Backbone as a printed PyTorch tensor [residue, N CA C, xyz], in Angstrom:
tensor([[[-300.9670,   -0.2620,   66.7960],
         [-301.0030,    1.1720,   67.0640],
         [-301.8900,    1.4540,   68.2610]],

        [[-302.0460,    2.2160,   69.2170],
         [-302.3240,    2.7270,   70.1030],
         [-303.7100,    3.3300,   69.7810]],

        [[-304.3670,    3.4410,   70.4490],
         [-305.8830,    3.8770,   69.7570],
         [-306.0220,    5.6230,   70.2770]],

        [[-306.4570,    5.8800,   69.2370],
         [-306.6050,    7.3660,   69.1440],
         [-308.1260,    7.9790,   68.8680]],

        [[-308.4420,    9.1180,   69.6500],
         [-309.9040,    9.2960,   70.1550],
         [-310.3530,    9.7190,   68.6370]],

        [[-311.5920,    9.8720,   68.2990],
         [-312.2540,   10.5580,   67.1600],
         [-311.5110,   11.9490,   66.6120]],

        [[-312.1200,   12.6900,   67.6370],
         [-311.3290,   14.0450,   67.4590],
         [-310.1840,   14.0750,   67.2060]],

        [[-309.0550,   13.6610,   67.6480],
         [-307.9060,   13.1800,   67.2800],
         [-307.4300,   13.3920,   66.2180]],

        [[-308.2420,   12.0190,   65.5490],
         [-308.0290,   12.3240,   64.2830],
         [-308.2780,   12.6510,   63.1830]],

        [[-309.4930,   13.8410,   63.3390],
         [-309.8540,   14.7500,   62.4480],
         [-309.1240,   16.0890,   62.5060]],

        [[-308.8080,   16.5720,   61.1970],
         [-308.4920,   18.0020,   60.9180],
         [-308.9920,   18.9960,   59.8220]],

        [[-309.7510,   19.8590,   60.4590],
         [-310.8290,   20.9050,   59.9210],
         [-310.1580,   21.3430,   59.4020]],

        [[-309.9330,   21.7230,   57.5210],
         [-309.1520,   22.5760,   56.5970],
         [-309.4230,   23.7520,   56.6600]],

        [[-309.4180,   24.7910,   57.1400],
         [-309.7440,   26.3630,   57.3070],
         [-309.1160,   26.6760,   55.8240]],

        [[-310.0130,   26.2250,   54.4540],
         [-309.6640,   27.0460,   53.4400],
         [-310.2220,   27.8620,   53.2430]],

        [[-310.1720,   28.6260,   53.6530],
         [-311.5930,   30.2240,   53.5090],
         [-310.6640,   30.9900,   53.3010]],

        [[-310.9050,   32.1470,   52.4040],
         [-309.7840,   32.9670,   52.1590],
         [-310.1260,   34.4860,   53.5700]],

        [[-310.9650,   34.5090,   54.2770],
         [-310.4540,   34.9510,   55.4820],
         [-310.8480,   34.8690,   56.8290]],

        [[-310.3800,   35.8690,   57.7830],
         [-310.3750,   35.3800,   59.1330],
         [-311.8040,   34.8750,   59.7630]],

        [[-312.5990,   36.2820,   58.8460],
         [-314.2540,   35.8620,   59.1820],
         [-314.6380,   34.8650,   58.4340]],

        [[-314.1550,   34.4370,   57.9120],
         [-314.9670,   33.1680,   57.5790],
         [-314.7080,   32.1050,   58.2510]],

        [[-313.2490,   31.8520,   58.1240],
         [-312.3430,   30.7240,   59.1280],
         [-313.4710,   31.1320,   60.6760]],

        [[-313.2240,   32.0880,   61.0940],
         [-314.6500,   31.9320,   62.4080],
         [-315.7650,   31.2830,   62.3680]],

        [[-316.2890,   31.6320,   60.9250],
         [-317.7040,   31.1710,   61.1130],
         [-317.5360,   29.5820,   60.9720]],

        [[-316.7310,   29.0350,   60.2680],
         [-316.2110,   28.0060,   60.1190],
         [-316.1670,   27.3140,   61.7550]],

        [[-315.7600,   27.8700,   62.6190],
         [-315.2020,   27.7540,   63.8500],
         [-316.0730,   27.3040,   65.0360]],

        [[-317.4310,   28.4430,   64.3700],
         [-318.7270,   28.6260,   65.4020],
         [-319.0020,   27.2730,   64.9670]],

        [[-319.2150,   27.1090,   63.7320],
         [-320.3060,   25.5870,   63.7120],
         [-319.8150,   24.2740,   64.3170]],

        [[-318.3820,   24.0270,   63.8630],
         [-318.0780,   22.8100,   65.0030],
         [-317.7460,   23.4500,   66.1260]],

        [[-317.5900,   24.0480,   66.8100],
         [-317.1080,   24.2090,   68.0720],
         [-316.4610,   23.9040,   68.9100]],

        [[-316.4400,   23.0850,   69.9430],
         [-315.2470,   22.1100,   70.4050],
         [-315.3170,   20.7650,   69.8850]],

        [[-316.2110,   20.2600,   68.9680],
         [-315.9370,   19.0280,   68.1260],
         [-315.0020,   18.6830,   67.4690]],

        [[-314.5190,   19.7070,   67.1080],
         [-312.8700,   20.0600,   66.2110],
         [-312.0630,   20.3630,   67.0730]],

        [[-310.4870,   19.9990,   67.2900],
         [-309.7110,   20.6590,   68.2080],
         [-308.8060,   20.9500,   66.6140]],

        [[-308.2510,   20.2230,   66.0430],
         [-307.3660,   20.1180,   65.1650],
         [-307.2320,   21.1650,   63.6790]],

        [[-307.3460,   21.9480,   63.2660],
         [-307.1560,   22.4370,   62.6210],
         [-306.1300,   23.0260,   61.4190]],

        [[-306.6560,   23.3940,   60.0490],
         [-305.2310,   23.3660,   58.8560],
         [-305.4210,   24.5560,   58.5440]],

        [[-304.3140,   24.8270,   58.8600],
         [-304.0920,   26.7250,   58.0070],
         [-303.1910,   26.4870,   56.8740]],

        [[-303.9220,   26.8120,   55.9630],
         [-302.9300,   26.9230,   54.3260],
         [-302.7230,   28.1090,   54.0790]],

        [[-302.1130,   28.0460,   52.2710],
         [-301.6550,   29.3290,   52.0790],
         [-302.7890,   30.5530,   52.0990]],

        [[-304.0310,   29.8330,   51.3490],
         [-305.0910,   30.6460,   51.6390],
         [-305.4280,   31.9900,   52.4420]],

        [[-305.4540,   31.1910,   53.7280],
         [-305.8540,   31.8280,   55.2600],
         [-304.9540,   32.6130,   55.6700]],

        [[-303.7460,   31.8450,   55.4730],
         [-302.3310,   32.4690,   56.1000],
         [-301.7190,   33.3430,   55.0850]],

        [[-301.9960,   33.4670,   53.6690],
         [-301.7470,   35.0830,   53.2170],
         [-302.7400,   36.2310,   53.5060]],

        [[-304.1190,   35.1490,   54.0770],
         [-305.3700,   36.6370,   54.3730],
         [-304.6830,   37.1770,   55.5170]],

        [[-304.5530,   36.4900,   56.2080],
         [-305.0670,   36.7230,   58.0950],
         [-303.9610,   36.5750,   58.6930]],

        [[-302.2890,   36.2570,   57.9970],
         [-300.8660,   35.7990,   58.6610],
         [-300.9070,   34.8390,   60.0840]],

        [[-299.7860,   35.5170,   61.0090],
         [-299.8420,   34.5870,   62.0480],
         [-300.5600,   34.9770,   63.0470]],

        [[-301.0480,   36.0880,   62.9430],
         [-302.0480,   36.8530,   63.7600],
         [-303.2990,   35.4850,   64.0050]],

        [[-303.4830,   35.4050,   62.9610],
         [-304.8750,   34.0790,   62.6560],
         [-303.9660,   32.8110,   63.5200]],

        [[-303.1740,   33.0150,   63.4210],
         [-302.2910,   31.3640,   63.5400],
         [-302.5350,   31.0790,   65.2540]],

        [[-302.1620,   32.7160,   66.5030],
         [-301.8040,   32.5270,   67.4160],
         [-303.1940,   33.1660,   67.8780]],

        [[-304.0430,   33.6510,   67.2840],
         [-305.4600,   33.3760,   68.0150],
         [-306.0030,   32.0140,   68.1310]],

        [[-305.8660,   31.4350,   67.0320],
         [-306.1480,   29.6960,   67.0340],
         [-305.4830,   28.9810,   68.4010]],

        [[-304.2880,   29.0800,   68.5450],
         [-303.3210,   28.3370,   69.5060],
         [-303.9440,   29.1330,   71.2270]],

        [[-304.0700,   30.5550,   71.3100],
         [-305.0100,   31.0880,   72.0530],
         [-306.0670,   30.4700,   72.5360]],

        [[-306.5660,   30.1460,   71.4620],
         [-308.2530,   29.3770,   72.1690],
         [-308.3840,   27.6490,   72.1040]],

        [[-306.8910,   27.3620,   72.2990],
         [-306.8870,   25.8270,   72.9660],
         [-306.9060,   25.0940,   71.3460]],

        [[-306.5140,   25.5040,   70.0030],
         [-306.6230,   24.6470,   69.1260],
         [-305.3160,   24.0140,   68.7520]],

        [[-305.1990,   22.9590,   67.7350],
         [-304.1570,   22.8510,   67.4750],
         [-303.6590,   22.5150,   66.2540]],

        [[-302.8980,   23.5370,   66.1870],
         [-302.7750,   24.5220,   64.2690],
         [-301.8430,   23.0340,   63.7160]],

        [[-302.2110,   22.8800,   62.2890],
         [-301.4090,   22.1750,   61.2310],
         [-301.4680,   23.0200,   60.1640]],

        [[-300.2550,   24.0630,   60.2060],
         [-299.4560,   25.1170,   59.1090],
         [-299.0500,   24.2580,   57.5490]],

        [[-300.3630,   24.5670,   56.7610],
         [-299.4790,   23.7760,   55.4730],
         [-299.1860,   24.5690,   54.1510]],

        [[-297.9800,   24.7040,   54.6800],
         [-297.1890,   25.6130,   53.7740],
         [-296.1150,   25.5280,   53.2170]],

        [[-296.1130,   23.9170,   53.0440],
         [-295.3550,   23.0480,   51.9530],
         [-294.0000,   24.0510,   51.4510]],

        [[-293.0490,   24.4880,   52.6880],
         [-291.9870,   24.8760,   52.6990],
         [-290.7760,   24.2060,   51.5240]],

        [[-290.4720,   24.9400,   50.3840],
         [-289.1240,   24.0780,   49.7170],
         [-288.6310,   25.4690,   49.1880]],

        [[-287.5810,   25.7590,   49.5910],
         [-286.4320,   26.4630,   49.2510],
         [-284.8270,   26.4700,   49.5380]],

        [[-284.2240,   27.4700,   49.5630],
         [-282.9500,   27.4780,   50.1430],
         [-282.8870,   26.6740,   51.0810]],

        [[-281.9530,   25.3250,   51.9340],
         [-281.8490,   25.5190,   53.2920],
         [-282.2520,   26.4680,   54.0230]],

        [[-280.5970,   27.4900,   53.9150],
         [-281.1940,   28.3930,   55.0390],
         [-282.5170,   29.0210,   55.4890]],

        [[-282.7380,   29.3560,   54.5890],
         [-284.7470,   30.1150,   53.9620],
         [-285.4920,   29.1160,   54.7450]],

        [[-285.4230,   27.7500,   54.8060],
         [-286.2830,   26.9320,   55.3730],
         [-286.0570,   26.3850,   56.7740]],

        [[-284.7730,   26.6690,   56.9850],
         [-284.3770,   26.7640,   58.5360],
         [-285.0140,   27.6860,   59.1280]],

        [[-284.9230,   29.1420,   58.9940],
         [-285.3530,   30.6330,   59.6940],
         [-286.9480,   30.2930,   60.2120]],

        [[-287.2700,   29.8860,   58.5890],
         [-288.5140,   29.9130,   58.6350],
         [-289.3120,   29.0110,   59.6360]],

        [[-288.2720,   27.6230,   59.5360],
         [-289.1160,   26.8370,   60.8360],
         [-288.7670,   27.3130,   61.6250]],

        [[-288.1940,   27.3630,   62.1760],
         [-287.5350,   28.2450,   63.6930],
         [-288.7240,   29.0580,   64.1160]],

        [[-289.3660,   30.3160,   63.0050],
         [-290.2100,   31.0140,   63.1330],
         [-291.6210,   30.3510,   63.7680]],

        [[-291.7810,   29.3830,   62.9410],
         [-293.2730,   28.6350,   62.7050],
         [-292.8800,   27.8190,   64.2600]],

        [[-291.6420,   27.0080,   64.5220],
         [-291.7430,   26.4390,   66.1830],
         [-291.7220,   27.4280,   66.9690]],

        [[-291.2500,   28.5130,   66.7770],
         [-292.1060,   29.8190,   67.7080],
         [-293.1270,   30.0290,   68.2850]],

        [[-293.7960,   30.2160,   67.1740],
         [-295.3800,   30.2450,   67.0350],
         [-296.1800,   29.4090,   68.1080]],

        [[-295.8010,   28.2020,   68.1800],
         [-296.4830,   27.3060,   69.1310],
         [-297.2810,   25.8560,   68.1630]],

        [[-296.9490,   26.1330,   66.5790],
         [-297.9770,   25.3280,   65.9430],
         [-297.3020,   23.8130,   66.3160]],

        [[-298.2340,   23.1330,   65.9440],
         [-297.9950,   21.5690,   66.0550],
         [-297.6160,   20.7590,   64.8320]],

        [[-298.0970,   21.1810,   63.4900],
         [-297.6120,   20.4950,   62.6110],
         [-297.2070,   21.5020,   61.5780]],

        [[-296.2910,   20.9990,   60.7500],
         [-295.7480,   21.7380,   59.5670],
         [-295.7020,   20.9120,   58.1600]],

        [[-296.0250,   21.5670,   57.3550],
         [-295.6900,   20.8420,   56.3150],
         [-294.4320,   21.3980,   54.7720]],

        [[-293.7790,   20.3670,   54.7620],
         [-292.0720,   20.5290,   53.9170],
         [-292.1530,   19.7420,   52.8640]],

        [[-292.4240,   20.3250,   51.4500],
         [-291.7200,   19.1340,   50.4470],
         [-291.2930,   18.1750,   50.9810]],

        [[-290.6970,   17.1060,   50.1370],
         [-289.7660,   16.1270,   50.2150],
         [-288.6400,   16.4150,   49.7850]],

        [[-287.9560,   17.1650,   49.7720],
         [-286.6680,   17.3000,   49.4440],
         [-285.4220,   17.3230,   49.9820]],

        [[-284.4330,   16.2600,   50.1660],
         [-283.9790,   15.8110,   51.0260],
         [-283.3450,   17.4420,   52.3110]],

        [[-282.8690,   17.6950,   51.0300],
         [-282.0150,   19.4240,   51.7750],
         [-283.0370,   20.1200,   52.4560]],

        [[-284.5410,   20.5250,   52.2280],
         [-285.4060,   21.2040,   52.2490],
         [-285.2910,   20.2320,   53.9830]],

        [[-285.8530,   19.1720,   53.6220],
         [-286.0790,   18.2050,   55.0580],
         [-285.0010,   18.9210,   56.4180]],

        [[-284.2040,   18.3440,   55.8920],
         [-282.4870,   18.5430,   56.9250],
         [-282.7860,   19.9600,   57.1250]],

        [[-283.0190,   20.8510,   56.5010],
         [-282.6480,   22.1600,   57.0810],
         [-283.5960,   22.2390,   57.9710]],

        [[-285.4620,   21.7870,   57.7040],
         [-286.2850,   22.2990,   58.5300],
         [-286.2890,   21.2740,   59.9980]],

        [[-285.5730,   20.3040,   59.5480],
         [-285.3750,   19.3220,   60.9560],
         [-284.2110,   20.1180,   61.5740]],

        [[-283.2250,   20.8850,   61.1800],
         [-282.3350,   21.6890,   62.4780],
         [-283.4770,   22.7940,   62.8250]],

        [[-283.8790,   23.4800,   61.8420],
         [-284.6040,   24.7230,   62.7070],
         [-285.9900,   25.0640,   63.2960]],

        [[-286.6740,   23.3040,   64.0100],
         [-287.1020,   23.2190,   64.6500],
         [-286.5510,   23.0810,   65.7650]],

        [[-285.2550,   22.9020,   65.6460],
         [-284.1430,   22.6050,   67.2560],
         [-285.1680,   21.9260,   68.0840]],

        [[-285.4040,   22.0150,   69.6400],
         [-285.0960,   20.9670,   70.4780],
         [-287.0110,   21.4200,   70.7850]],

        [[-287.7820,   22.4960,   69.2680],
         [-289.4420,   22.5790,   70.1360],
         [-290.4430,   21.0160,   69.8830]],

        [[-291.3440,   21.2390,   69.8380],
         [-292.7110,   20.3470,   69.6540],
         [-292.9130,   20.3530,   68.7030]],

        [[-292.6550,   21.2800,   67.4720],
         [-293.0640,   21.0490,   65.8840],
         [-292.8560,   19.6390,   64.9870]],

        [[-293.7320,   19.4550,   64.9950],
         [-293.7080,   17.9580,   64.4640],
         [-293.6650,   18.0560,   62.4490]],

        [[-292.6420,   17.9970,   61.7950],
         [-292.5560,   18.4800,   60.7670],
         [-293.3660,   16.5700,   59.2930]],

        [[-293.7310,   17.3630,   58.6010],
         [-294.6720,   16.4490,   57.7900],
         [-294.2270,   16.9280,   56.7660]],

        [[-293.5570,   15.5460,   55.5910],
         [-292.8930,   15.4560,   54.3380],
         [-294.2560,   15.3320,   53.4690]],

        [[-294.3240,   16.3720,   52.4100],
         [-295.3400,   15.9860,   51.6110],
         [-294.6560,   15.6660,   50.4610]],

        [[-295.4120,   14.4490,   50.1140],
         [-294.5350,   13.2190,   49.2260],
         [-295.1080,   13.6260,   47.8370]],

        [[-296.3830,   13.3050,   47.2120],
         [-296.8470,   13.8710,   46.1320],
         [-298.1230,   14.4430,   46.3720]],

        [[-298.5290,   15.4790,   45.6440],
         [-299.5160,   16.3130,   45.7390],
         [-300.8750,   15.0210,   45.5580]],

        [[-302.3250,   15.5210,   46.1860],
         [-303.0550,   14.7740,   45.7290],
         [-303.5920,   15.1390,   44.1630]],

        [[-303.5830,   15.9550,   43.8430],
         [-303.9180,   16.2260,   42.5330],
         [-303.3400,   15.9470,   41.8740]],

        [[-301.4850,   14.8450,   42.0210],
         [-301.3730,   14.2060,   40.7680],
         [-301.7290,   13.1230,   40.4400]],

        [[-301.3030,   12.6790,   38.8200],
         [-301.4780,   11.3270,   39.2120],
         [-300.0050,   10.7560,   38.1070]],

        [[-300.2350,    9.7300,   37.6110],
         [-298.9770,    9.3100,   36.9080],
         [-298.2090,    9.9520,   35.4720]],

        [[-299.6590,   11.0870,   35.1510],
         [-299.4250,   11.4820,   33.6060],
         [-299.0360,   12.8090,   34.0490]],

        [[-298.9380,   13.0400,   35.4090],
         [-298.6670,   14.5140,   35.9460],
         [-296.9850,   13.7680,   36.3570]],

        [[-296.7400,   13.0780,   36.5310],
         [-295.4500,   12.7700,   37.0850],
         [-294.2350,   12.7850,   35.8600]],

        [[-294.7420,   12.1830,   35.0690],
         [-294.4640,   11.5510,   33.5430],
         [-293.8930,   13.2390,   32.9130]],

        [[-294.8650,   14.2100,   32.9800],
         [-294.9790,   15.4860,   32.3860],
         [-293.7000,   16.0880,   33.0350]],

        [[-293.2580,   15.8420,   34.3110],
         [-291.9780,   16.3680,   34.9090],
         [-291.1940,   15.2410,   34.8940]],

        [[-290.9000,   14.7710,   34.1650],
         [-289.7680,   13.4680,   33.7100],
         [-289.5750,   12.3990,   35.0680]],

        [[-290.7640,   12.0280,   35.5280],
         [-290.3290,   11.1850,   36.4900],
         [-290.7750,    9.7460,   36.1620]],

        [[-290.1500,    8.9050,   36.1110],
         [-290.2560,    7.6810,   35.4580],
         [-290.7900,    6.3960,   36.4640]],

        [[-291.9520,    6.8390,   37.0990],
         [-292.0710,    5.9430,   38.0330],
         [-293.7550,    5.6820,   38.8360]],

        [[-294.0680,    5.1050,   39.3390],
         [-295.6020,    5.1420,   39.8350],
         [-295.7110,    6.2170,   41.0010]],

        [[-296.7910,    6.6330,   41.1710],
         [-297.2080,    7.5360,   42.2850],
         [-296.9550,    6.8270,   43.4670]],

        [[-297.7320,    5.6210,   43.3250],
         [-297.0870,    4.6280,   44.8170],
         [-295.3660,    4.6450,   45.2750]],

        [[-294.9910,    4.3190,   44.2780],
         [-293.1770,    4.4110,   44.1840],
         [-292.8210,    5.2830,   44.6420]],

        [[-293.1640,    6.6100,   43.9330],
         [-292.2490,    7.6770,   44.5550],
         [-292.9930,    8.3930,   45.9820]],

        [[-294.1790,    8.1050,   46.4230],
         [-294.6850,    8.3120,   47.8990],
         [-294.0370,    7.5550,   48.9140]],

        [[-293.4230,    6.0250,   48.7280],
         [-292.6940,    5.3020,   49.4220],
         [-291.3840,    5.6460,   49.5350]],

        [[-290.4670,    5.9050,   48.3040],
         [-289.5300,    6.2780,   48.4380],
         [-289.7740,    7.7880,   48.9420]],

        [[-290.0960,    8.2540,   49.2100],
         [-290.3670,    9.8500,   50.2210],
         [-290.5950,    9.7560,   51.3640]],

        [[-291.4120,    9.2950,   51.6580],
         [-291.8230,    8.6130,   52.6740],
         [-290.3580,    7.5720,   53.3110]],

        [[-289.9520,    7.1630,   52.9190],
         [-288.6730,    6.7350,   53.4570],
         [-287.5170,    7.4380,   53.9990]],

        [[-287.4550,    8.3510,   52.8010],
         [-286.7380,    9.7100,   52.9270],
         [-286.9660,   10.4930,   54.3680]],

        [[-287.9500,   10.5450,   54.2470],
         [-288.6920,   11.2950,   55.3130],
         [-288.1780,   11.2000,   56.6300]],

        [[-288.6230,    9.6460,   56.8610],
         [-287.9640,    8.9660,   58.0730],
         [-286.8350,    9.2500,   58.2410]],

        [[-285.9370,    8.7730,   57.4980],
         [-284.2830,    8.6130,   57.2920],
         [-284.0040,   10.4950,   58.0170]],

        [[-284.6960,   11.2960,   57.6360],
         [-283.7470,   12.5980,   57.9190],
         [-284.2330,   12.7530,   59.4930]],

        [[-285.5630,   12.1650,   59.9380],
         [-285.8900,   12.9270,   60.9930],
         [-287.2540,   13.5900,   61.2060]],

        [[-287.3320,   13.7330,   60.2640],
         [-289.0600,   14.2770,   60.2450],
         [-290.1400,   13.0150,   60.7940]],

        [[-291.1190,   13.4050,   61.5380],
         [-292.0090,   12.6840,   62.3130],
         [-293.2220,   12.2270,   61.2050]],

        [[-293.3460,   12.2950,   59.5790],
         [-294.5740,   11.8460,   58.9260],
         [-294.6520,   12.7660,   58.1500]],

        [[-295.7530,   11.9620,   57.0440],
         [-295.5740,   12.8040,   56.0210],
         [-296.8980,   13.1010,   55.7520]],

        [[-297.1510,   13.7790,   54.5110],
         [-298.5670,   13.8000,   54.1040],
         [-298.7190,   12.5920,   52.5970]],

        [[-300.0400,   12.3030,   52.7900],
         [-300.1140,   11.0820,   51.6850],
         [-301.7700,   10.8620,   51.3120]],

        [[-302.0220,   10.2320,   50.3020],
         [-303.4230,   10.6690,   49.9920],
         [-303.7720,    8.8800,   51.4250]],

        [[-305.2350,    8.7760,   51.1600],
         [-305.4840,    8.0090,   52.2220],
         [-305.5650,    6.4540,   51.0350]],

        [[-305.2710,    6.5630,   49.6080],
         [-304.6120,    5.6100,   49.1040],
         [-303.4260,    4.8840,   49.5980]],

        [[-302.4250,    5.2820,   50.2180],
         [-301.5200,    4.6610,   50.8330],
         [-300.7190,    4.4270,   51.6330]],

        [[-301.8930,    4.9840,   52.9540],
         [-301.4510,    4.4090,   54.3170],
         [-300.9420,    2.5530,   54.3430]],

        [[-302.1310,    2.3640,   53.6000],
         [-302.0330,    0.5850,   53.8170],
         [-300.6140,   -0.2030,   53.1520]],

        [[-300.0390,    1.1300,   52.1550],
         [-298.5260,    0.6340,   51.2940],
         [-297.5670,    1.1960,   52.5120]],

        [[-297.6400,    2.1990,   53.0070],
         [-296.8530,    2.8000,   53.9790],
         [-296.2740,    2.3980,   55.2880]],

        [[-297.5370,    2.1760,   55.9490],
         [-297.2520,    1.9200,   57.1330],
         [-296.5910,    0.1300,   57.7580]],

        [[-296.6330,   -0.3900,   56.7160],
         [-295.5260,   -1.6420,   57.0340],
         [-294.5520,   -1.0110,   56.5900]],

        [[-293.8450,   -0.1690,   56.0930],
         [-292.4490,    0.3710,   55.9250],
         [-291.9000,    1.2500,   56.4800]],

        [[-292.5860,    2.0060,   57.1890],
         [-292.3090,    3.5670,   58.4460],
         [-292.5210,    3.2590,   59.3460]],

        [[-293.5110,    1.9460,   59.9390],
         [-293.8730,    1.5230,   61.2700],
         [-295.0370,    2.3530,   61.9130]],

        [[-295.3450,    1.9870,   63.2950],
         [-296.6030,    2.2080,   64.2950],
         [-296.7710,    3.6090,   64.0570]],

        [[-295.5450,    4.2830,   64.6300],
         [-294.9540,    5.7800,   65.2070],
         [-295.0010,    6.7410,   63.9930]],

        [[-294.7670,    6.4810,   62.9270],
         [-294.4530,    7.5380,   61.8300],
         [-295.9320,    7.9860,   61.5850]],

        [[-296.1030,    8.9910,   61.6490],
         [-297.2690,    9.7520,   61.0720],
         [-297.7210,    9.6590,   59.9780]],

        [[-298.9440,    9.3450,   59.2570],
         [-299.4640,    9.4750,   58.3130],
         [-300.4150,   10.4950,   57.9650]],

        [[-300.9830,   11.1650,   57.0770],
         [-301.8630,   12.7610,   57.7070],
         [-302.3760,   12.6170,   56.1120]],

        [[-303.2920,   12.6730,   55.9070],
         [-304.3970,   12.3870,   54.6610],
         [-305.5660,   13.2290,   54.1730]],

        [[-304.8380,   14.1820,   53.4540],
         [-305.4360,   15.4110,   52.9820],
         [-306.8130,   14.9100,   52.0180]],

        [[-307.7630,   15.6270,   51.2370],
         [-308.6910,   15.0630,   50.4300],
         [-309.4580,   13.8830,   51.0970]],

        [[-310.1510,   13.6970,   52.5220],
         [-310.8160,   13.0670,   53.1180],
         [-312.0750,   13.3300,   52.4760]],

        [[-313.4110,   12.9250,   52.1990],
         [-314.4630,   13.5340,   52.0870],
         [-315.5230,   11.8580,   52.3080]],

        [[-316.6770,   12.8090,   52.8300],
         [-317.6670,   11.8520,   53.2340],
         [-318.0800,   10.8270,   52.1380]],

        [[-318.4590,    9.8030,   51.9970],
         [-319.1910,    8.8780,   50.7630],
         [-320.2040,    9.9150,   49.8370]],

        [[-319.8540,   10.3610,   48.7260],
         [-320.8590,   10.9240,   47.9200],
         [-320.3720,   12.4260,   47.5080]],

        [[-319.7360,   12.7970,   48.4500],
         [-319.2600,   14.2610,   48.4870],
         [-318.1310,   14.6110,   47.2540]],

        [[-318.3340,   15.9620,   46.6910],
         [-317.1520,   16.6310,   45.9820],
         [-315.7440,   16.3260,   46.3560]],

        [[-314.7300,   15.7170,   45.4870],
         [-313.6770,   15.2660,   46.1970],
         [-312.7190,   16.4320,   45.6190]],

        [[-313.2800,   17.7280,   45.2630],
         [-312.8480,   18.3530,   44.5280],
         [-311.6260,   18.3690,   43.9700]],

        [[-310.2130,   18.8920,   44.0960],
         [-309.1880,   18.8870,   42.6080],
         [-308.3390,   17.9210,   43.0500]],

        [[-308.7260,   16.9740,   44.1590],
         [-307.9060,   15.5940,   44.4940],
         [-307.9700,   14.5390,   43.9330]],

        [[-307.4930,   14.2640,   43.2730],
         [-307.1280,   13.5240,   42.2510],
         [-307.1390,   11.6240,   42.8870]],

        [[-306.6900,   11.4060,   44.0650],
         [-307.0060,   10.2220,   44.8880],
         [-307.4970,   10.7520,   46.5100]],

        [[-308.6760,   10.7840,   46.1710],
         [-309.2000,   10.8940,   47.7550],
         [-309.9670,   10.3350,   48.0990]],

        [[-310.1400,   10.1330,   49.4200],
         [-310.9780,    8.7010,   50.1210],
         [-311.8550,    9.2530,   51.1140]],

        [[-312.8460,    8.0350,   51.5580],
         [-313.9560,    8.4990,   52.6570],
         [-313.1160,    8.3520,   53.9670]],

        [[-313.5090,    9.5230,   54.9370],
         [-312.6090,    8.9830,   56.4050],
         [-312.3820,    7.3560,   56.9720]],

        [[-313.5240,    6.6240,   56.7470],
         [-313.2350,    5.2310,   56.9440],
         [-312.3780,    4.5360,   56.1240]],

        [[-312.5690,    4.6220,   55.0680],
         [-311.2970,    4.1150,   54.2470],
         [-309.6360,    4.8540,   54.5340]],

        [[-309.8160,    6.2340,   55.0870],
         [-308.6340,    6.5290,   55.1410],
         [-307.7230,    5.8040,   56.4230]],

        [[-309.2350,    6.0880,   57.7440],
         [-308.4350,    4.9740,   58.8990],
         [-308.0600,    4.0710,   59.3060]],

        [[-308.9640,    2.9460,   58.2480],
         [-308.7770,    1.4760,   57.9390],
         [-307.6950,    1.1080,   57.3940]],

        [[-307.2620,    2.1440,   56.4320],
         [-305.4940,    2.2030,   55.5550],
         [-304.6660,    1.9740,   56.5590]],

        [[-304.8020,    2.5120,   57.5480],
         [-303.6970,    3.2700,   58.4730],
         [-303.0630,    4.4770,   58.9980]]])
């Protein structure tokens, strides 16, 4: 893989439920952060108003708003969001959900990200919705999925970059929510890792 600067590959979660906070959030790293995550949180406080002041002041937005509905519903909607100017998106895994939001990014920069399983599950959460299989299993098989339609990467806990990335290759994106320092609250993530362990994965 190609080596990628620090900053790079960090992304500041703007979960604050609003705009002033996401600022103050903003002031303290300053240009140490370029990368930034707007969830549902932020983006039901503050909409896209918040989205295209961010893109305004040179940042670069990762919208995670784990899109799964209708096709069409999820076509419009990307279309909307590659409007915007953001850089990453995030889509269920669902194969239809995928395909629709890979046409209605058409020909922009939105780089769309399959989220395979939540980090807060784990196998007795899978089991509970009749799925008969390991968390590893069905992140790979998604993660495969993923590829196969078109989408540029998925989201995955930083447990299994190191299962992943011999099967998606150099290029496919990996993006690893529930990062936290050695010692820190890993709060309702269920597999989450220290940034070194997540980059060492892959």
């Amino acid at each position: 893989m190609s080596t990628i600067i620090a900053r790079d590959r960090l992304i500041l979660a703007l979960d604050v439920p609003s705009s002033d906070e996401a600022e103050r959030l903003l002031a303290r790293v300053q240009d140490q952060i370029v990368f930034v995550k707007v969830g549902l949180e932020l983006y039901t406080a503050a909409g896209p108003e918040m989205v295209q002041r961010l893109i305004t002041r040179g940042k670069r937005v990762f919208l995670d708003l784990k899109f799964l509905d209708i096709e069409e519903t999820v076509r419009r909607a990307t279309a909307r969001v590659a409007a915007m100017g953001v850089e990453f998106l995030t889509v269920h895994a669902n194969r239809k959900a995928l395909a629709a939001a890979v046409q209605g990014r058409g020909e922009s920069a939105l780089k769309l990200l399959a989220v395979t399983v939540l980090t807060n599950f784990d196998s007795q959460d899978l089991r509970e919705m009749g799925i008969q299989r390991s968390v590893q299993d069905l992140v790979t098989a998604r993660a495969l999925l993923a590829s196969e339609v078109g989408c540029d990467g998925v989201v995955a806990s930083g447990e299994e970059p190191a299962i992943l990335r011999p099967k998606v290759g150099p290029r496919f994106l990996i993006v690893t929510p529930g990062v936290r320092p050695a010692g820190k609250d890993v709060d309702d993530h269920a597999r989450a890792t220290t940034p070194t362990q997540a980059i060492s994965a892959g």
